Short mmCIF file of C-alpha atoms in Angstrom, two decimals:
data_model
loop_
_atom_site.label_atom_id
_atom_site.label_comp_id
_atom_site.label_asym_id
_atom_site.label_seq_id
_atom_site.Cartn_x
_atom_site.Cartn_y
_atom_site.Cartn_z
CA MET A 212 -0.23 -0.18 0.10
CA SER A 213 1.13 3.63 -0.89
CA ARG A 214 0.80 7.21 -0.09
CA VAL A 215 -1.46 9.58 -2.74
CA LEU A 216 -1.07 12.96 -1.85
CA VAL A 217 -4.13 15.03 -3.15
CA ALA A 218 -3.95 18.50 -2.87
CA ARG A 219 -6.87 20.99 -2.69
CA LEU A 220 -5.75 24.41 -1.46
CA ASP A 221 -8.52 26.31 -1.78
CA SER A 222 -11.67 26.86 0.40
CA MET A 223 -14.13 24.75 2.83
CA GLY A 224 -16.68 24.63 -0.22
CA ASP A 225 -13.71 23.20 -2.85
CA VAL A 226 -12.68 20.36 -0.36
CA LEU A 227 -15.72 19.63 -0.40
CA LEU A 228 -16.76 18.66 -3.77
CA ALA A 229 -13.25 16.80 -4.14
CA GLY A 230 -14.61 14.16 -1.41
CA PRO A 231 -15.86 11.54 -4.39
CA ALA A 232 -12.35 12.15 -5.87
CA LEU A 233 -10.38 11.89 -2.42
CA ARG A 234 -12.88 8.49 -2.28
CA ALA A 235 -11.91 7.34 -5.24
CA VAL A 236 -7.96 7.06 -4.44
CA ALA A 237 -8.67 6.14 -1.03
CA ASN A 238 -10.81 2.88 -1.77
CA GLY A 239 -11.32 2.46 -5.46
CA SER A 240 -8.53 0.36 -7.62
CA ARG A 241 -6.90 0.65 -10.62
CA PRO A 242 -6.61 -2.01 -13.65
CA ASP A 243 -3.82 -3.98 -12.10
CA GLY A 244 -6.41 -4.04 -8.95
CA SER A 245 -3.62 -2.40 -6.58
CA ARG A 246 -5.99 -0.38 -3.85
CA PRO A 247 -3.11 2.76 -2.49
CA ASN A 248 -5.59 3.59 0.04
CA ASP A 249 -3.62 5.73 2.59
CA VAL A 250 -4.15 9.49 1.48
CA VAL A 251 -3.11 12.36 3.07
CA LEU A 252 -4.77 15.76 2.12
CA LEU A 253 -3.08 18.61 0.78
CA CYS A 254 -5.23 21.52 2.03
CA GLY A 255 -5.13 25.65 3.16
CA PRO A 256 -5.96 27.17 6.54
CA GLU A 257 -9.77 27.91 4.77
CA GLY A 258 -10.63 23.99 4.20
CA ALA A 259 -8.93 22.33 6.71
CA GLY A 260 -12.48 21.35 9.10
CA ALA A 261 -13.61 20.10 5.86
CA ALA A 262 -10.84 18.05 5.26
CA GLU A 263 -11.09 16.66 8.29
CA MET A 264 -14.30 15.56 8.12
CA LEU A 265 -13.98 13.57 4.46
CA PRO A 266 -14.21 9.87 4.46
CA GLY A 267 -11.45 8.38 2.90
CA VAL A 268 -9.13 10.73 4.40
CA THR A 269 -6.08 9.08 6.59
CA GLN A 270 -4.00 12.04 6.95
CA VAL A 271 -4.55 16.15 6.51
CA HIS A 272 -1.51 18.78 6.20
CA THR A 273 -2.71 22.29 5.89
CA TRP A 274 -0.15 24.71 4.77
CA PRO A 275 -0.47 28.18 3.29
CA CYS A 276 -0.42 28.29 -0.25
CA PRO A 277 1.23 31.65 -1.44
CA TRP A 278 -0.80 31.22 -4.92
CA ILE A 279 -3.85 30.29 -3.41
CA VAL A 280 -4.48 31.92 0.44
CA ASN A 281 -6.31 35.65 -0.01
CA PRO A 282 -3.82 37.44 1.49
CA ALA A 283 -1.04 35.81 0.43
CA PRO A 284 2.14 35.12 2.55
CA ASP A 285 4.98 35.65 1.65
CA VAL A 286 7.17 32.95 -0.55
CA THR A 287 9.85 32.43 1.76
CA ALA A 288 12.52 29.11 1.74
CA GLU A 289 11.00 28.39 5.25
CA LEU A 290 7.50 28.14 3.65
CA THR A 291 8.50 26.05 0.83
CA ALA A 292 11.32 24.03 2.60
CA GLY A 293 8.36 23.12 5.46
CA LEU A 294 6.13 21.36 3.16
CA ILE A 295 9.04 19.46 1.28
CA GLU A 296 10.26 18.32 4.65
CA PHE A 297 6.25 17.19 5.45
CA VAL A 298 6.33 15.16 1.58
CA ARG A 299 9.77 14.03 2.06
CA SER A 300 9.59 12.39 6.08
CA SER A 301 5.51 11.42 4.87
CA ARG A 302 7.11 8.83 2.45
CA ILE A 303 4.80 9.93 -0.06
CA GLU A 304 5.33 8.13 -3.56
CA GLU A 305 2.96 9.88 -5.85
CA ALA A 306 0.32 12.67 -5.97
CA VAL A 307 -2.69 14.13 -7.54
CA ILE A 308 -3.26 18.15 -7.82
CA LEU A 309 -7.01 19.24 -8.05
CA THR A 310 -7.05 22.20 -9.28
CA SER A 311 -10.45 24.51 -10.87
CA PHE A 312 -9.90 26.04 -14.65
CA HIS A 313 -8.66 29.40 -13.66
CA GLN A 314 -5.39 27.34 -11.84
CA SER A 315 -2.23 25.73 -13.05
CA PRO A 316 -0.87 22.71 -11.40
CA LEU A 317 2.01 23.63 -11.81
CA PRO A 318 3.64 25.30 -9.27
CA LEU A 319 3.01 22.93 -6.32
CA ALA A 320 3.98 20.17 -8.92
CA LEU A 321 7.57 21.64 -8.85
CA LEU A 322 7.88 21.87 -5.11
CA LEU A 323 6.31 18.25 -4.83
CA ARG A 324 9.30 17.32 -7.70
CA LEU A 325 11.88 18.79 -5.15
CA ALA A 326 10.29 16.74 -2.44
CA GLY A 327 11.05 13.29 -4.21
CA VAL A 328 7.52 12.71 -5.35
CA LYS A 329 7.57 9.56 -8.51
CA ARG A 330 4.26 10.20 -9.93
CA ILE A 331 2.30 13.37 -10.42
CA THR A 332 -1.24 13.40 -12.27
CA GLY A 333 -2.36 17.68 -13.31
CA ALA A 334 -4.56 19.20 -15.35
CA SER A 335 -2.86 22.34 -17.19
CA THR A 336 -2.93 24.87 -19.97
CA ASP A 337 0.24 25.24 -20.16
CA PHE A 338 3.14 23.23 -21.14
CA ALA A 339 4.14 20.90 -18.07
CA GLY A 340 7.31 19.53 -19.10
CA SER A 341 9.00 16.82 -16.58
CA LEU A 342 6.26 18.29 -13.72
CA LEU A 343 3.62 16.58 -15.26
CA ASP A 344 3.48 12.33 -15.33
CA VAL A 345 0.23 12.60 -16.61
CA ARG A 346 -1.30 16.02 -17.67
CA LEU A 347 -4.83 16.67 -19.30
CA LYS A 348 -5.37 19.14 -21.16
CA PRO A 349 -8.76 21.20 -20.24
CA GLY A 350 -11.17 22.02 -23.24
CA GLU A 351 -9.00 18.72 -25.09
CA ASP A 352 -9.28 15.91 -22.89
CA PHE A 353 -12.52 17.05 -20.92
CA PRO A 354 -15.02 20.38 -21.00
CA GLU A 355 -14.84 22.98 -18.55
CA ASP A 356 -18.11 23.57 -18.44
CA GLN A 357 -18.58 20.63 -16.49
CA PRO A 358 -19.76 20.51 -12.44
CA GLU A 359 -15.94 20.79 -10.41
CA VAL A 360 -17.12 16.95 -8.76
CA VAL A 361 -16.67 15.69 -12.01
CA ARG A 362 -13.87 17.66 -12.85
CA ALA A 363 -11.67 16.62 -9.57
CA LEU A 364 -13.05 13.14 -10.60
CA GLY A 365 -11.79 13.18 -14.46
CA ILE A 366 -8.54 14.46 -12.65
CA ALA A 367 -7.80 11.14 -10.42
CA GLN A 368 -9.20 8.47 -13.22
CA ALA A 369 -6.17 9.96 -15.35
CA ALA A 370 -4.73 8.64 -12.36
CA GLY A 371 -5.67 5.91 -12.31
CA PHE A 372 -8.13 6.13 -9.40
CA GLN A 373 -12.05 4.78 -9.81
CA LEU A 374 -15.02 5.32 -7.72
CA PRO A 375 -15.57 1.75 -5.76
CA ARG A 376 -18.49 -0.24 -6.95
CA GLY A 377 -21.70 0.90 -5.11
CA ASP A 378 -20.11 4.88 -4.54
CA ASP A 379 -23.29 7.37 -5.91
CA GLY A 380 -20.15 9.88 -6.51
CA LYS A 381 -22.30 12.54 -4.91
CA LEU A 382 -20.60 14.49 -1.94
CA HIS A 383 -20.91 12.84 1.67
CA ILE A 384 -18.81 13.82 5.16
CA ASN A 385 -18.22 11.33 7.92
CA PRO A 386 -20.83 9.51 9.86
CA LEU A 387 -21.75 12.73 12.24
CA ASP A 388 -22.12 12.05 16.47
CA GLU A 389 -25.26 12.27 17.65
CA PRO A 390 -27.18 15.31 16.64
CA GLY A 391 -27.00 16.42 20.37
CA GLU A 392 -29.04 19.45 22.84
CA LEU A 393 -29.33 22.18 20.09
CA VAL A 394 -30.64 19.76 17.15
CA ASP A 395 -32.86 17.87 19.12
CA GLU A 396 -33.60 21.30 20.46
CA LEU A 397 -34.87 22.89 16.86
CA THR A 398 -36.22 19.52 15.86
CA GLN A 399 -38.22 18.74 18.75
CA LYS A 400 -40.48 22.00 17.56
CA GLY A 401 -40.92 20.11 14.52
CA PRO A 402 -39.32 20.78 11.09
CA TYR A 403 -37.56 24.08 10.41
CA ILE A 404 -36.07 26.22 7.70
CA VAL A 405 -32.48 26.92 7.61
CA VAL A 406 -31.22 30.45 6.23
CA HIS A 407 -27.46 31.13 5.71
CA PRO A 408 -27.00 34.74 4.80
CA GLY A 409 -23.10 34.88 4.84
CA SER A 410 -20.81 35.12 2.23
CA ALA A 411 -16.69 35.76 1.73
CA ALA A 412 -16.90 37.76 -0.65
CA PRO A 413 -19.83 40.55 -1.41
CA ALA A 414 -20.19 39.95 -5.05
CA ARG A 415 -21.86 36.53 -4.34
CA ALA A 416 -24.56 38.11 -1.28
CA TRP A 417 -27.97 38.68 -1.33
CA PRO A 418 -28.95 41.92 0.19
CA ALA A 419 -29.25 41.40 4.42
CA LEU A 420 -32.96 42.78 4.27
CA HIS A 421 -33.70 40.46 1.39
CA HIS A 422 -32.85 37.75 4.06
CA ALA A 423 -34.57 39.79 6.70
CA ALA A 424 -38.10 39.75 4.89
CA THR A 425 -37.55 35.86 3.29
CA VAL A 426 -37.57 35.56 7.45
CA GLU A 427 -40.62 36.85 7.75
CA LEU A 428 -42.43 34.97 4.70
CA LEU A 429 -41.54 32.31 5.67
CA GLU A 430 -42.41 32.26 9.27
CA ALA A 431 -45.99 34.20 7.98
CA TYR A 432 -46.62 31.03 6.30
CA GLY A 433 -46.03 28.88 9.31
CA HIS A 434 -42.20 27.83 8.78
CA GLN A 435 -39.66 27.45 11.73
CA VAL A 436 -36.50 29.71 10.88
CA VAL A 437 -33.06 28.72 11.99
CA VAL A 438 -30.86 31.38 11.15
CA THR A 439 -26.90 30.54 10.41
CA GLY A 440 -23.48 32.27 10.77
CA GLY A 441 -19.63 32.58 11.53
CA PRO A 442 -18.25 34.63 14.71
CA GLY A 443 -17.70 37.38 12.17
CA GLU A 444 -21.47 37.12 11.04
CA THR A 445 -23.16 38.07 14.29
CA SER A 446 -24.71 41.90 13.23
CA LEU A 447 -25.74 40.17 10.19
CA THR A 448 -27.33 37.18 11.52
CA ALA A 449 -29.20 39.41 14.18
CA THR A 450 -30.68 41.81 11.79
CA VAL A 451 -32.13 38.46 9.48
CA ALA A 452 -32.86 36.71 11.86
CA GLY A 453 -35.49 39.57 13.54
CA PRO A 454 -36.76 38.74 16.76
CA SER A 455 -38.59 35.80 16.33
CA ALA A 456 -36.15 33.12 14.32
CA HIS A 457 -33.74 31.11 16.04
CA ASN A 458 -30.35 32.69 16.03
CA LEU A 459 -26.90 30.98 16.15
CA GLY A 460 -24.77 33.53 14.18
CA GLY A 461 -21.50 32.66 15.73
CA THR A 462 -22.35 29.71 17.84
CA THR A 463 -21.47 26.46 15.93
CA ASP A 464 -18.29 24.52 15.00
CA LEU A 465 -18.32 23.34 10.98
CA ARG A 466 -19.59 19.97 12.45
CA THR A 467 -22.36 21.64 14.82
CA LEU A 468 -23.47 23.83 11.83
CA ALA A 469 -23.12 20.34 9.46
CA ALA A 470 -25.68 18.56 11.62
CA VAL A 471 -27.96 21.81 12.20
CA LEU A 472 -28.19 21.70 8.22
CA ALA A 473 -28.48 18.12 8.44
CA GLY A 474 -31.70 18.42 10.71
CA ALA A 475 -33.13 20.68 7.96
CA ALA A 476 -35.78 20.70 5.60
CA VAL A 477 -34.16 22.58 3.27
CA VAL A 478 -31.32 25.59 3.48
CA VAL A 479 -31.40 28.88 1.96
CA THR A 480 -27.79 30.26 1.07
CA GLY A 481 -25.81 31.87 -1.75
CA ASN A 482 -22.72 30.69 -3.44
CA THR A 483 -20.71 29.38 0.02
CA GLY A 484 -18.99 26.81 1.38
CA PRO A 485 -22.61 25.67 3.40
CA ALA A 486 -24.03 25.44 0.33
CA HIS A 487 -22.04 22.51 -0.42
CA LEU A 488 -22.01 21.20 3.34
CA ALA A 489 -26.01 21.06 3.17
CA ALA A 490 -25.66 18.91 -0.53
CA ALA A 491 -22.97 16.68 1.45
CA VAL A 492 -25.43 15.83 4.37
CA GLY A 493 -28.60 15.51 1.62
CA THR A 494 -30.32 18.65 2.02
CA PRO A 495 -32.59 20.62 -0.68
CA VAL A 496 -30.84 23.39 -1.74
CA VAL A 497 -31.83 27.07 -2.52
CA CYS A 498 -29.11 28.67 -3.71
CA LEU A 499 -28.95 32.28 -4.76
CA PHE A 500 -25.76 32.03 -7.38
CA SER A 501 -24.59 34.96 -8.49
CA PRO A 502 -23.24 34.28 -12.26
CA VAL A 503 -19.63 35.69 -10.85
CA VAL A 504 -18.55 32.00 -11.60
CA PRO A 505 -20.58 29.50 -13.45
CA ALA A 506 -23.22 27.77 -11.84
CA ILE A 507 -23.13 24.98 -14.24
CA ARG A 508 -19.06 24.26 -12.13
CA TRP A 509 -20.13 25.34 -8.14
CA ALA A 510 -23.88 24.95 -7.86
CA PRO A 511 -24.38 22.24 -5.18
CA TYR A 512 -24.10 19.00 -5.96
CA GLY A 513 -26.20 15.71 -6.24
CA VAL A 514 -29.29 17.17 -3.99
CA PRO A 515 -32.61 18.87 -5.45
CA MET A 516 -31.54 22.44 -5.54
CA GLU A 517 -33.51 25.70 -6.99
CA LEU A 518 -31.08 28.33 -8.35
CA LEU A 519 -32.10 31.26 -8.52
CA GLY A 520 -30.01 34.82 -9.08
CA ASP A 521 -29.87 36.33 -13.42
CA GLN A 522 -27.03 33.97 -14.46
CA GLU A 523 -26.99 36.01 -17.63
CA ALA A 524 -25.86 39.59 -15.73
CA ALA A 525 -23.32 42.29 -16.74
CA CYS A 526 -21.20 40.39 -13.83
CA ARG A 527 -20.79 36.96 -15.64
CA ASN A 528 -17.72 35.15 -15.71
CA THR A 529 -15.69 38.02 -14.06
CA ARG A 530 -15.04 36.36 -10.81
CA ALA A 531 -15.10 39.04 -9.35
CA ARG A 532 -15.41 39.72 -5.37
CA ILE A 533 -16.81 43.04 -4.99
CA CYS A 534 -19.59 43.63 -7.59
CA PRO A 535 -18.89 45.41 -10.61
CA VAL A 536 -22.15 46.79 -11.16
CA PRO A 537 -24.06 49.30 -9.66
CA GLY A 538 -26.96 47.79 -7.44
CA HIS A 539 -25.70 44.43 -7.67
CA PRO A 540 -29.02 43.43 -9.77
CA CYS A 541 -27.68 39.43 -9.97
CA LEU A 542 -29.22 39.19 -7.15
CA SER A 543 -30.85 42.08 -5.53
CA SER A 544 -33.38 42.14 -8.26
CA VAL A 545 -34.34 37.93 -6.65
CA THR A 546 -37.23 38.85 -4.48
CA PRO A 547 -38.43 37.19 -0.76
CA GLU A 548 -41.46 35.85 -2.38
CA GLN A 549 -39.49 34.23 -5.53
CA VAL A 550 -37.65 32.44 -2.48
CA LEU A 551 -40.35 31.59 -0.87
CA GLU A 552 -41.75 29.71 -3.93
CA ALA A 553 -38.56 28.03 -4.03
CA VAL A 554 -38.69 27.38 -0.68
CA GLU A 555 -42.25 25.32 -1.23
CA ARG A 556 -41.30 24.07 -4.42
CA LEU A 557 -38.90 21.93 -2.86
CA LEU A 558 -41.46 20.78 0.11
CA GLY A 559 -43.14 19.85 -2.60
CA GLY A 560 -45.85 22.27 -1.88
CA VAL A 561 -47.52 24.85 -4.05
CA SER A 562 -45.64 25.81 -7.00
CA SER A 563 -47.36 29.62 -6.91
CA LEU A 564 -48.03 32.13 -4.66
CA SER A 565 -49.25 34.74 -6.98
CA THR A 566 -52.72 34.12 -5.57
CA ARG A 567 -51.60 35.15 -1.53
CA ARG A 568 -51.37 38.74 -0.57
CA LYS A 569 -48.03 39.74 -1.61
CA VAL A 570 -45.74 41.48 1.68
CA TRP A 571 -42.35 42.05 0.27
CA LYS A 572 -42.03 45.47 -0.63
CA PRO A 573 -38.52 46.72 -2.53
#
């Protein structure tokens, strides 16, 4: 049994989307029948929590990649030597580098070569020379307009790793512990909807007051609402939750958040890590998706989903973190009533609220 390093150096959501590829490396087999299922996952600081939750991962190593992390750390001999020494001491023989379309595997491949890794697989538009043993050419060997999950699986398959028989290829995390008092308390009151208003990039955020109005609408139509958010989002979640929704802003770690999402009937969120965490626990998602990146690549994968937002807006494919269009029309044009309709469609309820009293005023 050999040790294989799989690299996904981005955020929590990106690491979760790599889950099926990791399972292919860890539990699948090659044509010769060998199973190199000792997997070291190399990830960035933002993805470490998700990495610890993924099936098939033997060890997680966190490294602040200077061409990925924002703000970027300085490139120093100490930083690069630390990674090289880790790889050497870990007796890693092979590496699979998972990247998105706008990223190159070559800088990491160079460091891994210096660390003595014998076989490296990655997808590279640029000529890879001796840096990659197996090179996929994006746009030639596979289409770019496909889900990130499928792209990552394609890279793993090019390295010779196939998903094991019976694996559905969807997102999964390791089994959660008992739900705990928090989730028990929520479920005792009946089904609930999670609203997660936060976003790492303002260009991907639906306006806070739209979220707050949605919470009011959901409650008016009989839904229990739980609002979630990180430690730096407590003011936002308080605004969105209002006086009556259950505000969990800043109170949950990642595993607790996963349990809360797993217990929800539907999750309402943007293009965020929690959208992919919801998919990983099998919960339907209403996704308020800004087209700064393509939905076909980064929309929640493998669960029932309602995608909202103008996917042909002027900000399309800009990868902007700050909306380049005044008024943020791609998302601000979505109304709380449309979100309510999407929630009810996922719940199997009515498909239109046109006959009901309108309470939203933009």
